[in-house]
Structure formats: C-alpha cells, structure tokens
CSV table of C-alpha atoms in Angstrom, one decimal:
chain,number,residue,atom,x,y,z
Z,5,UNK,CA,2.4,62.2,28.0
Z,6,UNK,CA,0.2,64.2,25.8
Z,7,UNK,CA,-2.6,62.5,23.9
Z,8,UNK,CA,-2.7,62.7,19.6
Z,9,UNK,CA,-5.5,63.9,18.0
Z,10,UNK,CA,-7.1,61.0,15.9
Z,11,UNK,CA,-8.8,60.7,12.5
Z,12,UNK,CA,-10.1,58.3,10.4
Z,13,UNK,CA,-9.9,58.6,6.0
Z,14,UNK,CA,-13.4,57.5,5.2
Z,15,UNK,CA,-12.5,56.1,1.8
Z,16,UNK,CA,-10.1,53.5,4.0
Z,17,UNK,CA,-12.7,52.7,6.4
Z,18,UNK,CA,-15.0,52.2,4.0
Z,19,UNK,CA,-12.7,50.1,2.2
Z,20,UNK,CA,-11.5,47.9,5.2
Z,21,UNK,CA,-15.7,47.0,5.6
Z,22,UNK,CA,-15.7,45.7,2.1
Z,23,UNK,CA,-12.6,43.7,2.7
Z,24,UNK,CA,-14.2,42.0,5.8
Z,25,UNK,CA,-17.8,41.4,4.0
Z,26,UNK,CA,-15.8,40.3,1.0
Z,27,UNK,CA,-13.9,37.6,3.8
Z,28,UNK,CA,-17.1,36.5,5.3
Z,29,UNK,CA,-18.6,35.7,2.0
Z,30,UNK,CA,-15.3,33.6,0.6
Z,31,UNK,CA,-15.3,31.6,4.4
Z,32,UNK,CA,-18.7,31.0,4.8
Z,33,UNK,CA,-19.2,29.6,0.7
Z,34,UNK,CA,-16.4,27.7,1.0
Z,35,UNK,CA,-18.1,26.0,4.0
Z,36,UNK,CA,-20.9,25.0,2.6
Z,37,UNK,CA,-21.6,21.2,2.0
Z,38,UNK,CA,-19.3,19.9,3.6
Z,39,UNK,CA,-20.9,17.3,5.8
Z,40,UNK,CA,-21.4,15.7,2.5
Z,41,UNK,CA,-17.8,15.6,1.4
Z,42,UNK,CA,-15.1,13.0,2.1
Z,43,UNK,CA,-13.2,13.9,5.5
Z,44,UNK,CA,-9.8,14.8,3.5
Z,45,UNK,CA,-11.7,16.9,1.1
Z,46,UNK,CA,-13.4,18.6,4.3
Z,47,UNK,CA,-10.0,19.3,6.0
Z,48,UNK,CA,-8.5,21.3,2.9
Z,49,UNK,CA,-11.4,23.6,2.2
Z,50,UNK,CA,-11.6,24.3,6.3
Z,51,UNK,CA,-8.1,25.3,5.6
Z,52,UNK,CA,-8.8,27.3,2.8
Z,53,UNK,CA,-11.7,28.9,4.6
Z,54,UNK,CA,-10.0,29.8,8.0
Z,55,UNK,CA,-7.6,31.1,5.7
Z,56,UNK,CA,-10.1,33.4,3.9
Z,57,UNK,CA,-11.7,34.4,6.7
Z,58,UNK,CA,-8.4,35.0,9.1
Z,59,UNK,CA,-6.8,36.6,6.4
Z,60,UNK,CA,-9.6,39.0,5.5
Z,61,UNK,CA,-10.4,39.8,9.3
Z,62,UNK,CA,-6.5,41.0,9.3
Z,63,UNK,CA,-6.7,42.9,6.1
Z,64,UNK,CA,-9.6,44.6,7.6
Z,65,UNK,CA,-7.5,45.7,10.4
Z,66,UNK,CA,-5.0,46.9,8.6
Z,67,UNK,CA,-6.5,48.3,6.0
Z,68,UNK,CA,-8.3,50.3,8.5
Z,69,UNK,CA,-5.3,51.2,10.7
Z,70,UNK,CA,-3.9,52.3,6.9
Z,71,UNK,CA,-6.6,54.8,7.1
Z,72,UNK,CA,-5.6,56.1,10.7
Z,73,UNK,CA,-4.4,60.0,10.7
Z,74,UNK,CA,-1.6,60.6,13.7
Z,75,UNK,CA,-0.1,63.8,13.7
Z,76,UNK,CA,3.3,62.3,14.3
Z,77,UNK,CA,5.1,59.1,12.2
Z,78,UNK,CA,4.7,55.8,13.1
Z,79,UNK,CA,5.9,52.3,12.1
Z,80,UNK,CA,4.9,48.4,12.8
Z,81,UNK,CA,6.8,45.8,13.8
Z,82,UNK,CA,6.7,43.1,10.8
Z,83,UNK,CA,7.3,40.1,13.2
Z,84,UNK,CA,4.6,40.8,15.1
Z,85,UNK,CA,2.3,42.1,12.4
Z,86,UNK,CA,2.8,38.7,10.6
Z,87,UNK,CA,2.2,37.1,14.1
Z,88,UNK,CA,-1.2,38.8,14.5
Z,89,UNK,CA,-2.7,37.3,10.9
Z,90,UNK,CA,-1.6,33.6,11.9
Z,91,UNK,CA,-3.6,33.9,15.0
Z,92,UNK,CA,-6.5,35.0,13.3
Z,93,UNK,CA,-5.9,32.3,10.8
Z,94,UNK,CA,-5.4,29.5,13.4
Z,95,UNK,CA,-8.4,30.5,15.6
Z,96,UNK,CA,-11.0,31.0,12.7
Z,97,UNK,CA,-9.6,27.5,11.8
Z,98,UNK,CA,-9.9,25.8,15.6
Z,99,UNK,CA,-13.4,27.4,15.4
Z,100,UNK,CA,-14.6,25.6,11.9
Z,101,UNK,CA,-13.2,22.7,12.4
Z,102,UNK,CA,-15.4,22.6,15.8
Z,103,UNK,CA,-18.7,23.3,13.5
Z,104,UNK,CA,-17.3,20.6,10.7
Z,105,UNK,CA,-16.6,17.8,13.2
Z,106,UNK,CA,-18.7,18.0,16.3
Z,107,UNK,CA,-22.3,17.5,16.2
Z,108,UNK,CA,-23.5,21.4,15.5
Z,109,UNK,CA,-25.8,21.9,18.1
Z,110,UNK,CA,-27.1,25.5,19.6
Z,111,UNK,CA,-23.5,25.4,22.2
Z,112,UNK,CA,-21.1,24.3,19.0
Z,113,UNK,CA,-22.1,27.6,17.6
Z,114,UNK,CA,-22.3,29.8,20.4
Z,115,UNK,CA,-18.5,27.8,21.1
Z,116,UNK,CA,-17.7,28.7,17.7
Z,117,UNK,CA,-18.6,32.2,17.6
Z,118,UNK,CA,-17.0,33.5,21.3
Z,119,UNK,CA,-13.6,31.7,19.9
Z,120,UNK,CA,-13.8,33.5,16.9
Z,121,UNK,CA,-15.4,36.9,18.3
Z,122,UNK,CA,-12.1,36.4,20.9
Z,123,UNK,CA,-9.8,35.5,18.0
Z,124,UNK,CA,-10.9,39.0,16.5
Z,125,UNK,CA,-9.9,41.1,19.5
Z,126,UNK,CA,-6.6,38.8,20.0
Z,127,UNK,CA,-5.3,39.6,16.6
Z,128,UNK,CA,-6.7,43.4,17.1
Z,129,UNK,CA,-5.0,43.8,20.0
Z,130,UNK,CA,-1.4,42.1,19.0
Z,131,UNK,CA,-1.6,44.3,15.8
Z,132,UNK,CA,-1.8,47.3,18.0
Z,133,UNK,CA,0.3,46.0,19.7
Z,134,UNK,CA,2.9,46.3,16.6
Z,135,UNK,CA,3.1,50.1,16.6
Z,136,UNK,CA,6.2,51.8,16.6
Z,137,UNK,CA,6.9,55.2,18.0
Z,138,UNK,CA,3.6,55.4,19.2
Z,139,UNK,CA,2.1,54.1,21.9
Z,140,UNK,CA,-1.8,52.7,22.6
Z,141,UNK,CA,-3.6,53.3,25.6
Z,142,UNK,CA,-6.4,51.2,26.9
Z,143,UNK,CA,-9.4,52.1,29.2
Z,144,UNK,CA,-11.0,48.2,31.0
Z,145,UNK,CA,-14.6,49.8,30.2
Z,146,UNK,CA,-12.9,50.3,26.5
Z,147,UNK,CA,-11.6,46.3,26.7
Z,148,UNK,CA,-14.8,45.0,28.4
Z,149,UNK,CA,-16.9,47.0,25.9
Z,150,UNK,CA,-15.1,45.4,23.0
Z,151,UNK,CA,-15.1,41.8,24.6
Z,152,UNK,CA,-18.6,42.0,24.9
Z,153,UNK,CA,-19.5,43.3,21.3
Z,154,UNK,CA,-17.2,40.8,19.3
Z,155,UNK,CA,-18.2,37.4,21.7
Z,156,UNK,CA,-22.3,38.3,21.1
Z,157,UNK,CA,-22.3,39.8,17.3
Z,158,UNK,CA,-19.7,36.7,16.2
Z,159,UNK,CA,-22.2,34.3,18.0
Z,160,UNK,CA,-25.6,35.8,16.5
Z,161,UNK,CA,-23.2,35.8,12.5
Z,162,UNK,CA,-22.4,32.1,13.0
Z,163,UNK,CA,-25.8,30.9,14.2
Z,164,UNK,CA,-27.1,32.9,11.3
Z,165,UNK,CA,-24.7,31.7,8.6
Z,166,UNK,CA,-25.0,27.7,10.0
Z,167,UNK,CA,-28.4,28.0,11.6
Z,168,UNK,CA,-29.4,26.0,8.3
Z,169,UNK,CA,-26.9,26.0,5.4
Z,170,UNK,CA,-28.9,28.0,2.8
Z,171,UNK,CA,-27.8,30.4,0.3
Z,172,UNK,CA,-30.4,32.6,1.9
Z,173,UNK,CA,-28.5,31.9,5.4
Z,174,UNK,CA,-25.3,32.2,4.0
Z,175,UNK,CA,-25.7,36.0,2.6
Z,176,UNK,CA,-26.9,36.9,6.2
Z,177,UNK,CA,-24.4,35.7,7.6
Z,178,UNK,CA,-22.1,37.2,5.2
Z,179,UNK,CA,-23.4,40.8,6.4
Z,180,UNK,CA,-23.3,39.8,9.7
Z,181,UNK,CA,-20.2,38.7,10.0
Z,182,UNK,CA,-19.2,41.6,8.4
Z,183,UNK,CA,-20.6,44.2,10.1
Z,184,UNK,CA,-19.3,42.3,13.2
Z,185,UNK,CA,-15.6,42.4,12.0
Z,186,UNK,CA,-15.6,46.2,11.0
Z,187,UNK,CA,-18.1,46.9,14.5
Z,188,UNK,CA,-15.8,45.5,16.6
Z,189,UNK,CA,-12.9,46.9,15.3
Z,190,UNK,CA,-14.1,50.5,15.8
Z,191,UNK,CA,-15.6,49.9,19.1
Z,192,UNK,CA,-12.2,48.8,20.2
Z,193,UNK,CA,-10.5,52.1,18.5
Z,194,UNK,CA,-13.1,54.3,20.6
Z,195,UNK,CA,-11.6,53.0,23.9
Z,196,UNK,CA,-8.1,53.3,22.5
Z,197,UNK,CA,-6.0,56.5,22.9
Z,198,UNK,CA,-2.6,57.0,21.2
Z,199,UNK,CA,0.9,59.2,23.2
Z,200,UNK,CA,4.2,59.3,21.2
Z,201,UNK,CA,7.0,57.2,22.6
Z,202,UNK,CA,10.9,57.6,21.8
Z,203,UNK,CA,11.5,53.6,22.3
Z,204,UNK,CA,11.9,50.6,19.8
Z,205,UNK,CA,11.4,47.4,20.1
Z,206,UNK,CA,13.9,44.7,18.7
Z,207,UNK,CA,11.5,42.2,18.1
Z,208,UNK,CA,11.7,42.8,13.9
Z,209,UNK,CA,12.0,44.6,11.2
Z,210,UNK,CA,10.2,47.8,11.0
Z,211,UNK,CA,7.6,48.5,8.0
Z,212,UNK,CA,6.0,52.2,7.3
Z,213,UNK,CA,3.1,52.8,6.6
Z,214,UNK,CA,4.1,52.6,2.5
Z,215,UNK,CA,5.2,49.1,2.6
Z,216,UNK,CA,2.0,47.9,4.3
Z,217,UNK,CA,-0.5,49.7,2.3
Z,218,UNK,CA,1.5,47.1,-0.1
Z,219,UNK,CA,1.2,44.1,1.8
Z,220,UNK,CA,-2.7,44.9,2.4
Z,221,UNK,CA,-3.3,45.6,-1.3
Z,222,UNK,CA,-1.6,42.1,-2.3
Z,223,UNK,CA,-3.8,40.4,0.4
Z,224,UNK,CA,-6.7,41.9,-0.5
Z,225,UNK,CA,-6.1,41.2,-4.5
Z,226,UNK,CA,-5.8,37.9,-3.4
Z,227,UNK,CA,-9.0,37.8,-0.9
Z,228,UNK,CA,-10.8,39.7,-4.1
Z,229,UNK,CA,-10.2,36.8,-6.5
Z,230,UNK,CA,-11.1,34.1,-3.9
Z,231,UNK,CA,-14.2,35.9,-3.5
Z,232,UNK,CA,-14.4,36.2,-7.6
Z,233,UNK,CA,-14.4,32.8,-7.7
Z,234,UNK,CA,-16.4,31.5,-4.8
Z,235,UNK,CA,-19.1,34.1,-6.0
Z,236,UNK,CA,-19.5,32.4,-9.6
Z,237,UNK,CA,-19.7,28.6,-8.3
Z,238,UNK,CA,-22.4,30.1,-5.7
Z,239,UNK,CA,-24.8,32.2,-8.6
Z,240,UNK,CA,-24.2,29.4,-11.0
Z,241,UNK,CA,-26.8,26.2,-11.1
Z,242,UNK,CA,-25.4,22.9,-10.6
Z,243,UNK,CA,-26.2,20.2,-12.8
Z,244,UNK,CA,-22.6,18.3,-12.2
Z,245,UNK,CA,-22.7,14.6,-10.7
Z,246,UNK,CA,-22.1,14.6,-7.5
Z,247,UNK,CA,-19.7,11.6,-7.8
Z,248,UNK,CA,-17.3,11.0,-10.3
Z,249,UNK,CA,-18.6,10.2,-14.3
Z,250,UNK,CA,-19.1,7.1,-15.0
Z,251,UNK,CA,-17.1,5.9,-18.1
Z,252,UNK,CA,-19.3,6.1,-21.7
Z,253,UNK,CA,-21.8,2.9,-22.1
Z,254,UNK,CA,-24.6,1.8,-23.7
Z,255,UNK,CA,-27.9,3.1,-22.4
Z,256,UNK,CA,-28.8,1.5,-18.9
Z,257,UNK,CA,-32.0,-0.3,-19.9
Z,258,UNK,CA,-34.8,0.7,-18.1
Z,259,UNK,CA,-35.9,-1.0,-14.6
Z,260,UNK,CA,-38.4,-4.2,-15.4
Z,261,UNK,CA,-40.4,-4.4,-12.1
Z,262,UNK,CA,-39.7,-8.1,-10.4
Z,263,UNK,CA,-42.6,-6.9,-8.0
Z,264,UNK,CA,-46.2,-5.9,-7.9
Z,265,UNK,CA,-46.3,-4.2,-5.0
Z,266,UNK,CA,-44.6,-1.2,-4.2
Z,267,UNK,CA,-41.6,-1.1,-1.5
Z,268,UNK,CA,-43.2,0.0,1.6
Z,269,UNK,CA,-39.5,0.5,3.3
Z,270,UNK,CA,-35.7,1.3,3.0
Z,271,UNK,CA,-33.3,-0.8,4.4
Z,272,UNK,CA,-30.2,1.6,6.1
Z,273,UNK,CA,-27.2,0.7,8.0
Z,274,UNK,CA,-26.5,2.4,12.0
Z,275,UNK,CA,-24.4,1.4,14.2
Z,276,UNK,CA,-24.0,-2.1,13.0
Z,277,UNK,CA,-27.6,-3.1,12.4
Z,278,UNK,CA,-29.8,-3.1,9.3
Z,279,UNK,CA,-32.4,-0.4,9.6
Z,280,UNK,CA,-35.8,0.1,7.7
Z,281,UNK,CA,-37.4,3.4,7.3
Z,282,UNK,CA,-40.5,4.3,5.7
Z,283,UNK,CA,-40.6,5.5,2.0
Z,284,UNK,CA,-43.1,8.0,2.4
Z,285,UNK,CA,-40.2,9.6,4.9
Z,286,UNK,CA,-37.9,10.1,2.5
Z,287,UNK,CA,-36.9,13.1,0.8
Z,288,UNK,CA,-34.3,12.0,-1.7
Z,289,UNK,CA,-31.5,9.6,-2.7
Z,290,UNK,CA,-28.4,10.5,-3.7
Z,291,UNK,CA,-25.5,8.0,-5.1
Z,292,UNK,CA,-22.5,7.8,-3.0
Z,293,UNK,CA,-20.4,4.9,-5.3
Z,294,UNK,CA,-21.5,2.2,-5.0
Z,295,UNK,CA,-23.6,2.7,-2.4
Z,296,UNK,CA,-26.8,5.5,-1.6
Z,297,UNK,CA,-27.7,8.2,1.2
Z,298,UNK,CA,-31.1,8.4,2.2
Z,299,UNK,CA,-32.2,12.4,3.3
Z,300,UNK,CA,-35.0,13.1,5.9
Z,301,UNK,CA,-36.2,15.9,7.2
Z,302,UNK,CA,-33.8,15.7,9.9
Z,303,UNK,CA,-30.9,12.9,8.7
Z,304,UNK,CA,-28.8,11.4,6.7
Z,305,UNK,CA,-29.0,7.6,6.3
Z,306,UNK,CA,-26.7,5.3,5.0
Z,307,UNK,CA,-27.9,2.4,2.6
Z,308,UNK,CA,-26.6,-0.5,0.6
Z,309,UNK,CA,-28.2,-0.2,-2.4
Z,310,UNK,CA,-26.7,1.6,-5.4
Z,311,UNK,CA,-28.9,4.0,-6.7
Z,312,UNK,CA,-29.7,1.7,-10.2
Z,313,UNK,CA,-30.5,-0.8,-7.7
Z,314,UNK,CA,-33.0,1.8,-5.8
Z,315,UNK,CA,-34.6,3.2,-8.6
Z,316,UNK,CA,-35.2,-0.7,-10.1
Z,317,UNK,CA,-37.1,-1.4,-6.2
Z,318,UNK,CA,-38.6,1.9,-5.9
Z,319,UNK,CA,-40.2,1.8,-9.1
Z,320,UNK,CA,-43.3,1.7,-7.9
Z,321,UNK,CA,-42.7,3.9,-5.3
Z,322,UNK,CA,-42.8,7.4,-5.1
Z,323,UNK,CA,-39.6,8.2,-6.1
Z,324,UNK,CA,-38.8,10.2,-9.8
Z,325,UNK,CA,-35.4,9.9,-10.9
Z,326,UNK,CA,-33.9,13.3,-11.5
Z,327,UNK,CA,-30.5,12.9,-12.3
Z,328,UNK,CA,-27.8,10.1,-12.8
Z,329,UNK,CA,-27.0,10.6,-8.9
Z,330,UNK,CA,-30.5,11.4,-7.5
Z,331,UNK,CA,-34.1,10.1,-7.0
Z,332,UNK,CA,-36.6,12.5,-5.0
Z,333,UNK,CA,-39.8,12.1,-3.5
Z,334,UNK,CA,-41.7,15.0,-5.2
Z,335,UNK,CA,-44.6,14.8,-1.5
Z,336,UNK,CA,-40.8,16.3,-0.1
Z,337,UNK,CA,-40.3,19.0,-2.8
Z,338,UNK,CA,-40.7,22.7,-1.5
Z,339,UNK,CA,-39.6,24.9,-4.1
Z,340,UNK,CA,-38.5,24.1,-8.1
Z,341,UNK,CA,-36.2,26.8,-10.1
Z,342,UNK,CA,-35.9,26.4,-14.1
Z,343,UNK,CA,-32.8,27.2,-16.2
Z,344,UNK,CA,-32.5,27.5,-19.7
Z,345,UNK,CA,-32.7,23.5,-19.9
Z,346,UNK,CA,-32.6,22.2,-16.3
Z,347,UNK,CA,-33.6,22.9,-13.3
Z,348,UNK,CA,-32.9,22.5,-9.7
Z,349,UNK,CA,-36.0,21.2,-6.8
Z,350,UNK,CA,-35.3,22.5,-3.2
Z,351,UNK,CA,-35.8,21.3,0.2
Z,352,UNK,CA,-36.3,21.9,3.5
Z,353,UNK,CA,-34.5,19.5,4.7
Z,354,UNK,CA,-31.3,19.8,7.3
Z,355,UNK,CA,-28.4,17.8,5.0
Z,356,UNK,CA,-30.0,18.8,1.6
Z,357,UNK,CA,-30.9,21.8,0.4
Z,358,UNK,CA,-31.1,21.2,-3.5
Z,359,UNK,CA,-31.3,18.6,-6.0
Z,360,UNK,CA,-30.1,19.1,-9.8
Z,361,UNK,CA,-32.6,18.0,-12.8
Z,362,UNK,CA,-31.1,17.5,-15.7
Z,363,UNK,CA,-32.5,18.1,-19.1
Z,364,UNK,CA,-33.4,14.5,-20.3
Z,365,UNK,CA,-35.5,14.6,-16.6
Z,366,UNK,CA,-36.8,17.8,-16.5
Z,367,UNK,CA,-40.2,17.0,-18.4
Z,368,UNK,CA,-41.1,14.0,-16.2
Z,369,UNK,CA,-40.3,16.1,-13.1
Z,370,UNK,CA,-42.2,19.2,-14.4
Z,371,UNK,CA,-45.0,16.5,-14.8
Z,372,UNK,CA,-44.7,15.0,-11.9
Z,373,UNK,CA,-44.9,18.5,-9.6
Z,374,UNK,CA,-47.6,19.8,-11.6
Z,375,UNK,CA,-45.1,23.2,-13.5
C-alpha cells in the first residue's frame, strides 16, 4: 500500500485552535464558583460545561481534519463520528465532576487532567477511526508520543485553571488548555500516515466532507455564542445579591449596640458542634438565607447567624458592611476596583475571590481602606 501525500489548509488549522481556546474559556467560566452554589445548581452547569468543553475539543478535531488535503476522496462514518463527541463529552464531564465533588487536592487535578488529556486522544483516535476509503496508520512511538503530550499538558492546564479560581487563573488556563487541545492533536497527526482502502464499513451512514464542514460550522456557532455569553458575565462587575431579593420594605433600622465591648469571636457549626473562631480571622461574611458563611484564608465556615444578626453583634467589630449580602474585614482586603458607582474588594482568600460594594456603601468602604 502506497502512502498519500498530506497537507494541512492553514486557514483551518488556524481556525480549529480558536475553536478549542474559545471551548476552554466557555468550560472553565462556567466552572467558576461553584463550591458556593447549591449542589443541583452545581450539577447543571458541570453539564453545561463538560458539554462546552467536549463539544469544542471535537469541533477542534474536526474542524482540523476539515482542513486535511488527501489526494484521493474520503468520507466518515456518522455513527461513529457522533460516537467520538459523546465520549469527549462524557469524560470532560467524569473529570469535573471529580474537581466539583472531591476535596481538590494536588492528585484530584493531576486525576482530572490524565482523564481528560486520555479522553482527548480517545475521541482523536475513534474519529480517525471514522474515515472512509482511507485508511490511518499508526507508529507506538507516534501513540506513546501523543499519550505522553496530552496526560502532562492537560495536567499542567487544569492545575493552572483550578490552582486558585481567579479570573487571572482562569485566562491561563484558557490558553493552556488550548494550546493543549490543538498540540496534541497535531502531535498525534505527525505519527499518523494515511493508504487508500477499497472497503466500507456498515456501521452508519456515510457523510463527505461537505456535510461535515456543516455540522462543524453549526457546532461551532453554537460554542461561539456560549462563549459570547460566558465572556460578558466574566468582563462585567457584579453588584447582584448573591441570594435571592428580598421583598420591598421599610428601611432596616440601623443596629443599636446591646454591648460595649466588641465580639471577640464567631460561633460556627462542624460536624455537630458549635465552633468559635476569632474575628480578627475572618475575611468576610456572606448571607446564605437565613443563615451566614464565614471566609478564611483557607475555609469556609458555616454559622447561625443571619447576616442582620452579624452585622448588629459585630458592630463593634471590625467588620464594614458592603452590601445587603456581605460584611468584610477591610485588615483582609488585598486589592479594591471602582466602577462608575460601585465597586468590587478582592481577596486572597481560597473560597472567595471578590466581594461587590454597592453604591450607598462605597463611601464608608472607600473611607474605611483609606481610597
């Protein structure tokens, strides 16, 4: 058997590398902040993500093997063409749901990123494995080589992307993950040769190359919207409650202290006892119903109190309100950003990154960090 020549159109390949940056940035958004959102809540955005994310590390493919130049025609099967996107789907899916729901801890990620940097070749390979009329050949230094690649730059984009869960981080990862798609995909095409074969397979329909450049444009629309979208809500500042609004009312009076002295400590809830932490510790609180989280540097606390409740005890504490749903501690406050008439304070802290000021706030906290 006589081996094609092989070329690549480098307005496709170009195109497919886009399609997987645009994937990694849709995923990885939709990701973020999710250890603070109800589990049922958490389980349809991990859907939507692994969705992204699968889908666009298919359209990659395809939109790349679109831009594959055979001297001879070719077809794919569409049975398992479809096949190849659902396992991408499924295992980007297995692989967030382990970050979402295990504790995330240096082997979670490293877990995370060889299923999803296996996932990638899986799908690669099945997809090739679709071809009609022509037939790929593999080399084990060309399989190794690609194993290798995808398990080690999958691992280094997902401890980027959820090393901390900043926007920073998240960009980074982004690129990363990528550059790892479109990398690995073109590592695996340099081991791959192609010879024409005179057999079918009876496994599906057959699809030209026409009717997928169709399929990839309407999946990439799609994956271009989702990104449209997921960009916007991740540029724009957030000043929205975090909870639901609370219906209209008179003004809440203002918080008459019963004490002189300032609260030294927090009550919190773990593992059945009542807790106390030090104020001075914590960074924020944010309402959660009718009850409050407490953020540390390195946790997040449960606590009885609802957040009226909080700010009336902490009054002489350090705390500042900053918005219906938050108090900070402005000794925790590393960076402050001002919009037209709010403003955001950031943190370095592992479960919160930011906290909204709203305007009827954003004096007093302007005051109180000295801006």
């Amino acid at each position: 058997m006589q081996v094609l020549d092989v070329s690549h159109s480098p307005i496709l390949v170009f195109a497919s590398l886009l399609v997987a940056l645009m994937a990694g940035f849709t995923g990885l958004s939709l990701t973020k902040g999710l250890s603070d959102r109800p589990v049922a809540q958490r389980k349809i955005l991990i859907v939507l993500a692994s969705i992204a994310l699968g889908g666009g590390i298919w359209s990659m493919h395809f939109v790349a093997m679109l831009g594959l130049q055979l001297p001879i025609q070719f077809y794919y099967d569409a049975a398992v063409t479809l096949t190849s996107a659902l396992v991408a789907i499924l295992v980007v899916g297995c692989a967030l749901l382990i970050l979402h729901f295990w504790d995330r801890t240096r082997g979670t990620l490293v877990l995370a990123g060889m299923i999803v940097g296996l996932g990638v070749l899986a799908m690669h390979y099945l997809g090739m494995s679709a071809m009609e009329l022509c037939q790929p050949l593999y080399t084990p230094a060309g399989i190794a080589l690609a194993v290798v690649s995808s398990c080690a730059l999958n691992i280094a984009a997902f401890a980027i992307a959820y090393g901390k869960r900043s926007q920073r981080n998240i960009i980074f990862g982004t690129l990363f993950f990528g550059f790892a798609v479109f990398a690995v995909h073109f590592v695996a095409m340099g081991g791959t040769d192609f010879v024409a074969i005179d057999v079918l397979s009876d496994v599906g329909p057959l699809i030209s190359n026409e009717v997928m450049a169709i399929g990839v444009v309407l999946s990439s629309f799609v994956l271009c919207g989702a990104f449209l979208l997921t960009g916007v809500t991740f540029l724009a500042p957030s000043d929205a409650p975090v909870d639901p609004p609370a219906p209209v009312s008179s003004p809440e009076p203002e918080p008459t202290p019963e004490a002189h002295h300032p609260v030294l400590q927090i009550p919190y809830e773990q593992e059945g006892r009542t807790l106390f932490i030090d104020t001075n510790a914590v960074a924020a609180i944010r309402a959660e119903g009718h009850y409050t989280y407490l953020y540390t540097a390195d946790d997040k606390l449960f606590c009885v109190w609802p957040i009226s409740e909080a700010a009336k005890r902490l009054a002489q504490g350090p705390f500042l309100r900053t918005h219906r749903s938050f108090l900070i501690n402005p000794a925790h406050v590393s960076g402050f950003e001002r919009f037209k008439d709010n403003g955001v304070c950031h943190f370095e802290t592992e479960h919160l990154t930011k906290v909204p000021v709203s305007r009827s706030q954003l004096k007093a906290v302007r005051t109180a960090l000295g801006v």
